[in-house]
mmCIF file of C-alpha atoms in Angstrom:
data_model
loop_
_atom_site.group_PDB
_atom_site.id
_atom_site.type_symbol
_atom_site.label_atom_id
_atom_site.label_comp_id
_atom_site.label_asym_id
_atom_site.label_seq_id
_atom_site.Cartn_x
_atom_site.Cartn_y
_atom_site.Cartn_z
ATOM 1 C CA UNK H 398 16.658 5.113 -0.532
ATOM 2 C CA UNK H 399 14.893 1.737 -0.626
ATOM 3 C CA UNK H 400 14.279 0.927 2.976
ATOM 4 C CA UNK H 401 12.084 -2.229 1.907
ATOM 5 C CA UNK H 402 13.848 -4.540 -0.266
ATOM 6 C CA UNK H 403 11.657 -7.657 -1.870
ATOM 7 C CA UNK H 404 12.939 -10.892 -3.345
ATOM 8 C CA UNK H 405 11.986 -12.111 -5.796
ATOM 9 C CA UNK H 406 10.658 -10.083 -8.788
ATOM 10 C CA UNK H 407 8.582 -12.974 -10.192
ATOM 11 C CA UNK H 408 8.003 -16.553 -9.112
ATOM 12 C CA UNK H 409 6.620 -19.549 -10.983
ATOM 13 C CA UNK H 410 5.262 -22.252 -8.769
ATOM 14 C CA UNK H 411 3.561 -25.474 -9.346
ATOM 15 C CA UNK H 412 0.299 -26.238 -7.917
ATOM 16 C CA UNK H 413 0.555 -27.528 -4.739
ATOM 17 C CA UNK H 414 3.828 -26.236 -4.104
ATOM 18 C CA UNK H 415 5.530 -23.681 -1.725
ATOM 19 C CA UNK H 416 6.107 -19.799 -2.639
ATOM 20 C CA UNK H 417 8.429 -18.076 -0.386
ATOM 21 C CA UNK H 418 8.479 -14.465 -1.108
ATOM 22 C CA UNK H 419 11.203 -12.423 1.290
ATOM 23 C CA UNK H 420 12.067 -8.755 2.335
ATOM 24 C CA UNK H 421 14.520 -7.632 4.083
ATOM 25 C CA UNK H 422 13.717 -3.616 6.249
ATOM 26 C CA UNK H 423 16.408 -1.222 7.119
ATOM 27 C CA UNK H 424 14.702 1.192 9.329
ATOM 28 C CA UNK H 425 14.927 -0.541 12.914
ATOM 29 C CA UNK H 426 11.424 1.859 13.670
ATOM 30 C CA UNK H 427 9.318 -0.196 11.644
ATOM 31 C CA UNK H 428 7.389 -2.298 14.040
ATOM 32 C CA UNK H 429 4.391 -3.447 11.732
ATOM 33 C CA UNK H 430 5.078 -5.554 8.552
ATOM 34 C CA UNK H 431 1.726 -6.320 6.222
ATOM 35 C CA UNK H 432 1.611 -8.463 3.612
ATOM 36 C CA UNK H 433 -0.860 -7.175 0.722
ATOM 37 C CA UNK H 434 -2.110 -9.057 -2.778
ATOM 38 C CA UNK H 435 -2.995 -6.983 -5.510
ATOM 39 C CA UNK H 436 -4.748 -8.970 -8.344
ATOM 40 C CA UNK H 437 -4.522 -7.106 -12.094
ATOM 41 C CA UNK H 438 -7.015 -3.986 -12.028
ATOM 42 C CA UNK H 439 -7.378 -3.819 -8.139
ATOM 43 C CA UNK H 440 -6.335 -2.401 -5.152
ATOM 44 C CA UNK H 441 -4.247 -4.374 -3.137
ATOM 45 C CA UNK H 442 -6.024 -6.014 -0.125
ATOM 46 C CA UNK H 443 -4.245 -6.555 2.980
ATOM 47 C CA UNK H 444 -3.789 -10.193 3.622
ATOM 48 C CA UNK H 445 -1.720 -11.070 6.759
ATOM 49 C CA UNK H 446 0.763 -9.185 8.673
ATOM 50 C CA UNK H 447 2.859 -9.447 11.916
ATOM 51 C CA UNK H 448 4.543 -7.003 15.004
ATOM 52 C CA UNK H 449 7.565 -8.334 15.447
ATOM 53 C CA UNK H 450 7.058 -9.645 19.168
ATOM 54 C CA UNK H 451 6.179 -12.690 17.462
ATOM 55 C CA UNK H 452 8.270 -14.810 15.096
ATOM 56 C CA UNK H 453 5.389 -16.350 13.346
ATOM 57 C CA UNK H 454 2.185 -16.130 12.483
ATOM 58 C CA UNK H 455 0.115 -18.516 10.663
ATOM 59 C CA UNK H 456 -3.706 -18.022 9.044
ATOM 60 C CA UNK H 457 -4.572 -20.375 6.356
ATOM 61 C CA UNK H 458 -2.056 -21.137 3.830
ATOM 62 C CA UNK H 459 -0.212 -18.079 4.727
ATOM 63 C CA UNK H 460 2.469 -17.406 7.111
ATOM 64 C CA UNK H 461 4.788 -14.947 7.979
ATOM 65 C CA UNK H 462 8.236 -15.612 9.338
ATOM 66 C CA UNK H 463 9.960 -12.940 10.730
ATOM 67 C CA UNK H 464 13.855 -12.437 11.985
ATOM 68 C CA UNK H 465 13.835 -9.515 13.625
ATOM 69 C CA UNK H 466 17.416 -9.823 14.222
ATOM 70 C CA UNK H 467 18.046 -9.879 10.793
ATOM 71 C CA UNK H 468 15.568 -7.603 9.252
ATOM 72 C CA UNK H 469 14.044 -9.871 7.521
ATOM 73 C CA UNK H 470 10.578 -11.458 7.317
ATOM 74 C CA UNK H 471 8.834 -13.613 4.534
ATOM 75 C CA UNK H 472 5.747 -14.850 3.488
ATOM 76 C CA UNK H 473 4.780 -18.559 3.095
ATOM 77 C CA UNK H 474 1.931 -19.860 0.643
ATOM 78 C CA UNK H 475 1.277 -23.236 1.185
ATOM 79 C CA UNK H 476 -0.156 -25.613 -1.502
ATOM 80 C CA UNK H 477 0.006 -22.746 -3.931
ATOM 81 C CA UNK H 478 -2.981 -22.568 -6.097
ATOM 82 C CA UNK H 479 -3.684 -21.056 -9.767
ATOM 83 C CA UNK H 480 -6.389 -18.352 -7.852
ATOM 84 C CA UNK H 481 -3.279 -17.043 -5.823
ATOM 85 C CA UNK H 482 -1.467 -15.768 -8.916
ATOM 86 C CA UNK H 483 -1.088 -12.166 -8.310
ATOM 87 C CA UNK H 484 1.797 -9.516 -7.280
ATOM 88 C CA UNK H 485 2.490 -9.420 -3.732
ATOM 89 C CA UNK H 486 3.923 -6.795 -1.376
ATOM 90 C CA UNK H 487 5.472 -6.391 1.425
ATOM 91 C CA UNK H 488 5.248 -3.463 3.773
ATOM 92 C CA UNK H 489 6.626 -1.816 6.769
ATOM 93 C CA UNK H 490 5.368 1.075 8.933
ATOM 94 C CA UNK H 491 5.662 1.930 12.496
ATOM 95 C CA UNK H 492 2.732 0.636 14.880
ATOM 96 C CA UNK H 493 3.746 2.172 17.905
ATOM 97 C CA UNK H 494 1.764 5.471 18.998
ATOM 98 C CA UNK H 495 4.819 8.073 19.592
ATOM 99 C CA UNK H 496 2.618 10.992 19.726
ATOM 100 C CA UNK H 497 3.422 12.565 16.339
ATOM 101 C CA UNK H 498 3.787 11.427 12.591
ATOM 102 C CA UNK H 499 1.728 9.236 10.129
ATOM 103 C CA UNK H 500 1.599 5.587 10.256
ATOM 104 C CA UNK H 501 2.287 5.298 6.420
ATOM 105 C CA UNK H 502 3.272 2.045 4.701
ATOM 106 C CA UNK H 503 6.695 1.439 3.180
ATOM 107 C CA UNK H 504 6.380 -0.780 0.307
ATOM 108 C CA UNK H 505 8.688 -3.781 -1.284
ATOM 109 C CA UNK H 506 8.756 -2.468 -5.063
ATOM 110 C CA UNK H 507 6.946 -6.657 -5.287
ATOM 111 C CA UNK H 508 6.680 -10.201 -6.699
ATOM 112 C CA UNK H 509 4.533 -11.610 -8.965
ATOM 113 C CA UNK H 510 3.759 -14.793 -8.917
ATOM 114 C CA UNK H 511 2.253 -16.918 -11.048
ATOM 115 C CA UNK H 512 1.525 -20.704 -9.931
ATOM 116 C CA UNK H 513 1.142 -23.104 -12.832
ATOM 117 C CA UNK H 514 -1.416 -26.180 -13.222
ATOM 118 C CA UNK C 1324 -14.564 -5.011 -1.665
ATOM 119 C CA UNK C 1325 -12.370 -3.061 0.823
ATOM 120 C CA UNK C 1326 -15.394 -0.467 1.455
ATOM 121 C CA UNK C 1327 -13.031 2.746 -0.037
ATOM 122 C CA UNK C 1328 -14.580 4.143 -2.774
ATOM 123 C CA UNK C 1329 -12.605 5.838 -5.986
ATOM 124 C CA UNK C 1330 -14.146 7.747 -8.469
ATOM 125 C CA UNK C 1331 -13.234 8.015 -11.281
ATOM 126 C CA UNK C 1332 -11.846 4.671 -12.205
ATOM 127 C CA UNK C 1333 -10.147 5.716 -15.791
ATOM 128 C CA UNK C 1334 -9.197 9.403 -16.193
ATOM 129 C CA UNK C 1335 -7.293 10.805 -19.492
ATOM 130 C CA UNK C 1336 -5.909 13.934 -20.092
ATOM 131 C CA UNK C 1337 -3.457 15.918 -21.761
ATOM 132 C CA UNK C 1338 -0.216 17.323 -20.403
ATOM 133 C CA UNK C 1339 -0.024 20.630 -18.749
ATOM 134 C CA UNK C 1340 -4.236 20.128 -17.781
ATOM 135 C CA UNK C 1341 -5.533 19.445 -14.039
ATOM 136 C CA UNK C 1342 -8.146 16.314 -12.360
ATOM 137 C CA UNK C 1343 -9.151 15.793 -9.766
ATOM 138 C CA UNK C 1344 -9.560 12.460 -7.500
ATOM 139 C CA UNK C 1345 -11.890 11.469 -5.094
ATOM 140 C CA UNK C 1346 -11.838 8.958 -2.119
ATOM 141 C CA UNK C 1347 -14.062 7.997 0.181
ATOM 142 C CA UNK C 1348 -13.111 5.370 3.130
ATOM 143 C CA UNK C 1349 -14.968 2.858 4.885
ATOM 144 C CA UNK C 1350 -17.913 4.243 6.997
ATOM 145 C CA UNK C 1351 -16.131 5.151 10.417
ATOM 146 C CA UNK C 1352 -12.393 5.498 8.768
ATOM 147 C CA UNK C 1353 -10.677 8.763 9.877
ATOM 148 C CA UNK C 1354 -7.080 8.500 8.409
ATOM 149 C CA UNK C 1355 -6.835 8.818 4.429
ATOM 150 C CA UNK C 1356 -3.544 7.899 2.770
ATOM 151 C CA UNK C 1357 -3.163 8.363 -0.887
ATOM 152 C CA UNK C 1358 -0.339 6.691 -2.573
ATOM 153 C CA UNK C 1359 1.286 6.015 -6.738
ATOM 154 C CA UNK C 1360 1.925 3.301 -8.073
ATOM 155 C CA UNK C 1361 3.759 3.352 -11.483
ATOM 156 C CA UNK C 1362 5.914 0.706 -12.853
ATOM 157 C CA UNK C 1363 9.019 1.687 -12.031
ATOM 158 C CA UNK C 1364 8.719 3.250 -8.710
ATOM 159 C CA UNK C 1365 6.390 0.918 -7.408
ATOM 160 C CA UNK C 1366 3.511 1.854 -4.624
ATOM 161 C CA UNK C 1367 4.821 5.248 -3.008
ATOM 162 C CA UNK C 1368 3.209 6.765 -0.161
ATOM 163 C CA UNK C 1369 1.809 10.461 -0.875
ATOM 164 C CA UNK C 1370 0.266 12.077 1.748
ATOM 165 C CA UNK C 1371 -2.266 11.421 4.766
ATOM 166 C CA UNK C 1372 -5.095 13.017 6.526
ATOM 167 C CA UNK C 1373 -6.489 12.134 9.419
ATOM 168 C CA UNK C 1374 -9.616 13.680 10.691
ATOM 169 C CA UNK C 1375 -9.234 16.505 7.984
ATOM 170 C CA UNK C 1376 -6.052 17.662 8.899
ATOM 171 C CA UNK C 1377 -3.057 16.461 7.431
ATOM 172 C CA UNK C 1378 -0.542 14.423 8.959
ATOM 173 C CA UNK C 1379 2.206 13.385 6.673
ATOM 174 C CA UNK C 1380 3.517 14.136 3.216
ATOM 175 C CA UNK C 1381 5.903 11.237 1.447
ATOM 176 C CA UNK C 1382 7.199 11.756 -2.428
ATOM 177 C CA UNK C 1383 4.568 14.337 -3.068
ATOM 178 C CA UNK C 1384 5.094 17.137 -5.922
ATOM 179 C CA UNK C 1385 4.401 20.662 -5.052
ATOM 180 C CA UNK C 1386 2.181 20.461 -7.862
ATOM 181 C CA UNK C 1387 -0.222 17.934 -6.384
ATOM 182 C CA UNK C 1388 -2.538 18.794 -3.323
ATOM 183 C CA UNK C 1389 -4.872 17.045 -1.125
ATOM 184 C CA UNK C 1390 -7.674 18.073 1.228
ATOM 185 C CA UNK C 1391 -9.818 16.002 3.400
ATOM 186 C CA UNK C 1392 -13.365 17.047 3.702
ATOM 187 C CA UNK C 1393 -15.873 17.363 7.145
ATOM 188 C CA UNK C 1394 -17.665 14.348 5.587
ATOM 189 C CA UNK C 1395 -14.196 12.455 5.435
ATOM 190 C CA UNK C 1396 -13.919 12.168 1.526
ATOM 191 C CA UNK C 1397 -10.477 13.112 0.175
ATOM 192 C CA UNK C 1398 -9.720 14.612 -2.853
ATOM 193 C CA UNK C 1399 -6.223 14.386 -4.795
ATOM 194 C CA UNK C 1400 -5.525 17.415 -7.129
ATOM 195 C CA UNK C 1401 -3.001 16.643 -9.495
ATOM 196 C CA UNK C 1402 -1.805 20.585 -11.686
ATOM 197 C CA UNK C 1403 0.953 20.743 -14.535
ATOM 198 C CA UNK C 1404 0.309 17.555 -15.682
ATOM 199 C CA UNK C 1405 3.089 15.618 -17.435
ATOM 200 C CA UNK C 1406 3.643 12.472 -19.175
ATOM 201 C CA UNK C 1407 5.461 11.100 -16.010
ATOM 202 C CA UNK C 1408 2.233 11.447 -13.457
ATOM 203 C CA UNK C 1409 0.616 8.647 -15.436
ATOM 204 C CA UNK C 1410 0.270 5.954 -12.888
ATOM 205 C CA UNK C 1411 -2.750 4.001 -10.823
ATOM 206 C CA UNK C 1412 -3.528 6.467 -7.685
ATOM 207 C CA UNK C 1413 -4.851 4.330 -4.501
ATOM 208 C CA UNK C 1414 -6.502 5.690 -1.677
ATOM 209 C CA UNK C 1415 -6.428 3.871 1.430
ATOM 210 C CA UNK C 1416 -8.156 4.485 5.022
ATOM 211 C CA UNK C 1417 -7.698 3.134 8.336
ATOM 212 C CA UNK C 1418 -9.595 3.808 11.462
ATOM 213 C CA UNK C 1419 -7.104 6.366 13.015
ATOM 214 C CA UNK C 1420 -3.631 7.305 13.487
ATOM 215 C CA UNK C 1421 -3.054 4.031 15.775
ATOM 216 C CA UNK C 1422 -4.081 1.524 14.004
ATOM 217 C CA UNK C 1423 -2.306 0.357 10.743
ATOM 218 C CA UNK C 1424 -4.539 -1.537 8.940
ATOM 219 C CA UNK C 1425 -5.075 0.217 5.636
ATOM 220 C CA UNK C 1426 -7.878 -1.163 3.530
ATOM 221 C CA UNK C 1427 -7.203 0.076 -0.172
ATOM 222 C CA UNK C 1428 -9.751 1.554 -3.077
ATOM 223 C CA UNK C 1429 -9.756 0.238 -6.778
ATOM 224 C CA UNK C 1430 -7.460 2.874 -7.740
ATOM 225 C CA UNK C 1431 -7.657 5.661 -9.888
ATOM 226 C CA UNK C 1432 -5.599 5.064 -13.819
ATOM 227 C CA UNK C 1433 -4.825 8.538 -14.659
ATOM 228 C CA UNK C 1434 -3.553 8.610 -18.349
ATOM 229 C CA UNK C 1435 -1.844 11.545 -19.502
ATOM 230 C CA UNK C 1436 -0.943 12.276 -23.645
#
């Protein structure tokens, strides 16, 4: 069961342009959604992410939208540039101390993009 | 640099062989998450320690094992090895069990022929 769903695979963008990249969560627990990078032959490095008592949240070029009636939230690259080709992943996991349980990230299966001179 | 350490960084073996994986997380870090990423299944969650007790297991074969260590550094034992367990292994750590930011090693390329 797939409780993190990502859209697109892949995304070609021109420079300068917009890259939306969405995801769409099933499990209504989740209350923390990161957005990670992952460049070819690294880790991926946390980038931006949002609780969803907030329907934005902006740093930089990046921003995360988030519908929490809708289970959805997406990610925003402004002025896309050639260095921001890389996959990108969502995530969910629950933020909320309940006493119990791990705190482990759900991932969106991701999108690479690849933004073009 | 995420300050999480991986060692090795290439590993090859054959099938039916054992290796071993080590992680160590930012100076400070209690909670150690390992997780798989292959091609097709993307980046799945493993298993967690926190404080050298585990926490949480995810899509994690009986024949793999973890253990977290009193100086903090994890190790991932991977038994029975088959052609399917090739995949990138990332470690990740966090502070604790409350917050979520997870800060993510190089990885780990285990090949196996």
């Amino acid at each position: 069961q797939q409780q993190v769903k990502q859209s697109p695979q892949s995304l070609i963008v021109q420079k300068g342009g917009i890259s939306i990249i969405n995801c769409a969560y099933e499990n209504t627990a989740f209350d923390y959604f990161p957005w990670y990078q992952q460049f070819p032959g690294k880790g991926p490095a946390l980038l931006i992410a949002i609780r969803p008592d907030v329907s934005e949240k902006k740093e930089g070029r990046f921003t995360i939208s988030f519908n929490k009636s809708a289970k959805q939230f997406s990610l925003h690259i402004m002025d896309s540039q050639p260095g921001d080709s890389a996959t990108y992943f969502c995530a969910a996991s629950k933020m909320r101390y309940s006493g119990a349980g791990s705190y482990q990230l759900t991932f969106g299966k991701g999108t690479k993009l690849s933004v073009i001179p | 640099d995420s300050g999480v350490t991986q060692t090795p960084k290439h590993l090859i073996t054959a099938t039916g062989q054992r290796v071993t994986l080590r992680c160590s997380p930012r100076s400070g870090d209690l909670s150690v998450y390992w997780y798989q990423q292959s091609l097709d299944q993307g980046l799945q969650f493993l298993i967690q320690y926190y404080n050298g007790e585990e926490r949480a297991k995810g899509n994690i074969l009986e024949r793999f094992s973890a253990q977290q260590f009193p100086d903090l550094h994890s190790e991932l034992n991977l038994s029975s090895l088959e052609l399917g367990d090739s995949a990138l292994y990332f470690c990740a750590s966090s502070v604790g069990l409350r917050e979520n930011e997870q800060f993510f090693g190089p990885g780990t390329r285990l090949t196996v022929l």
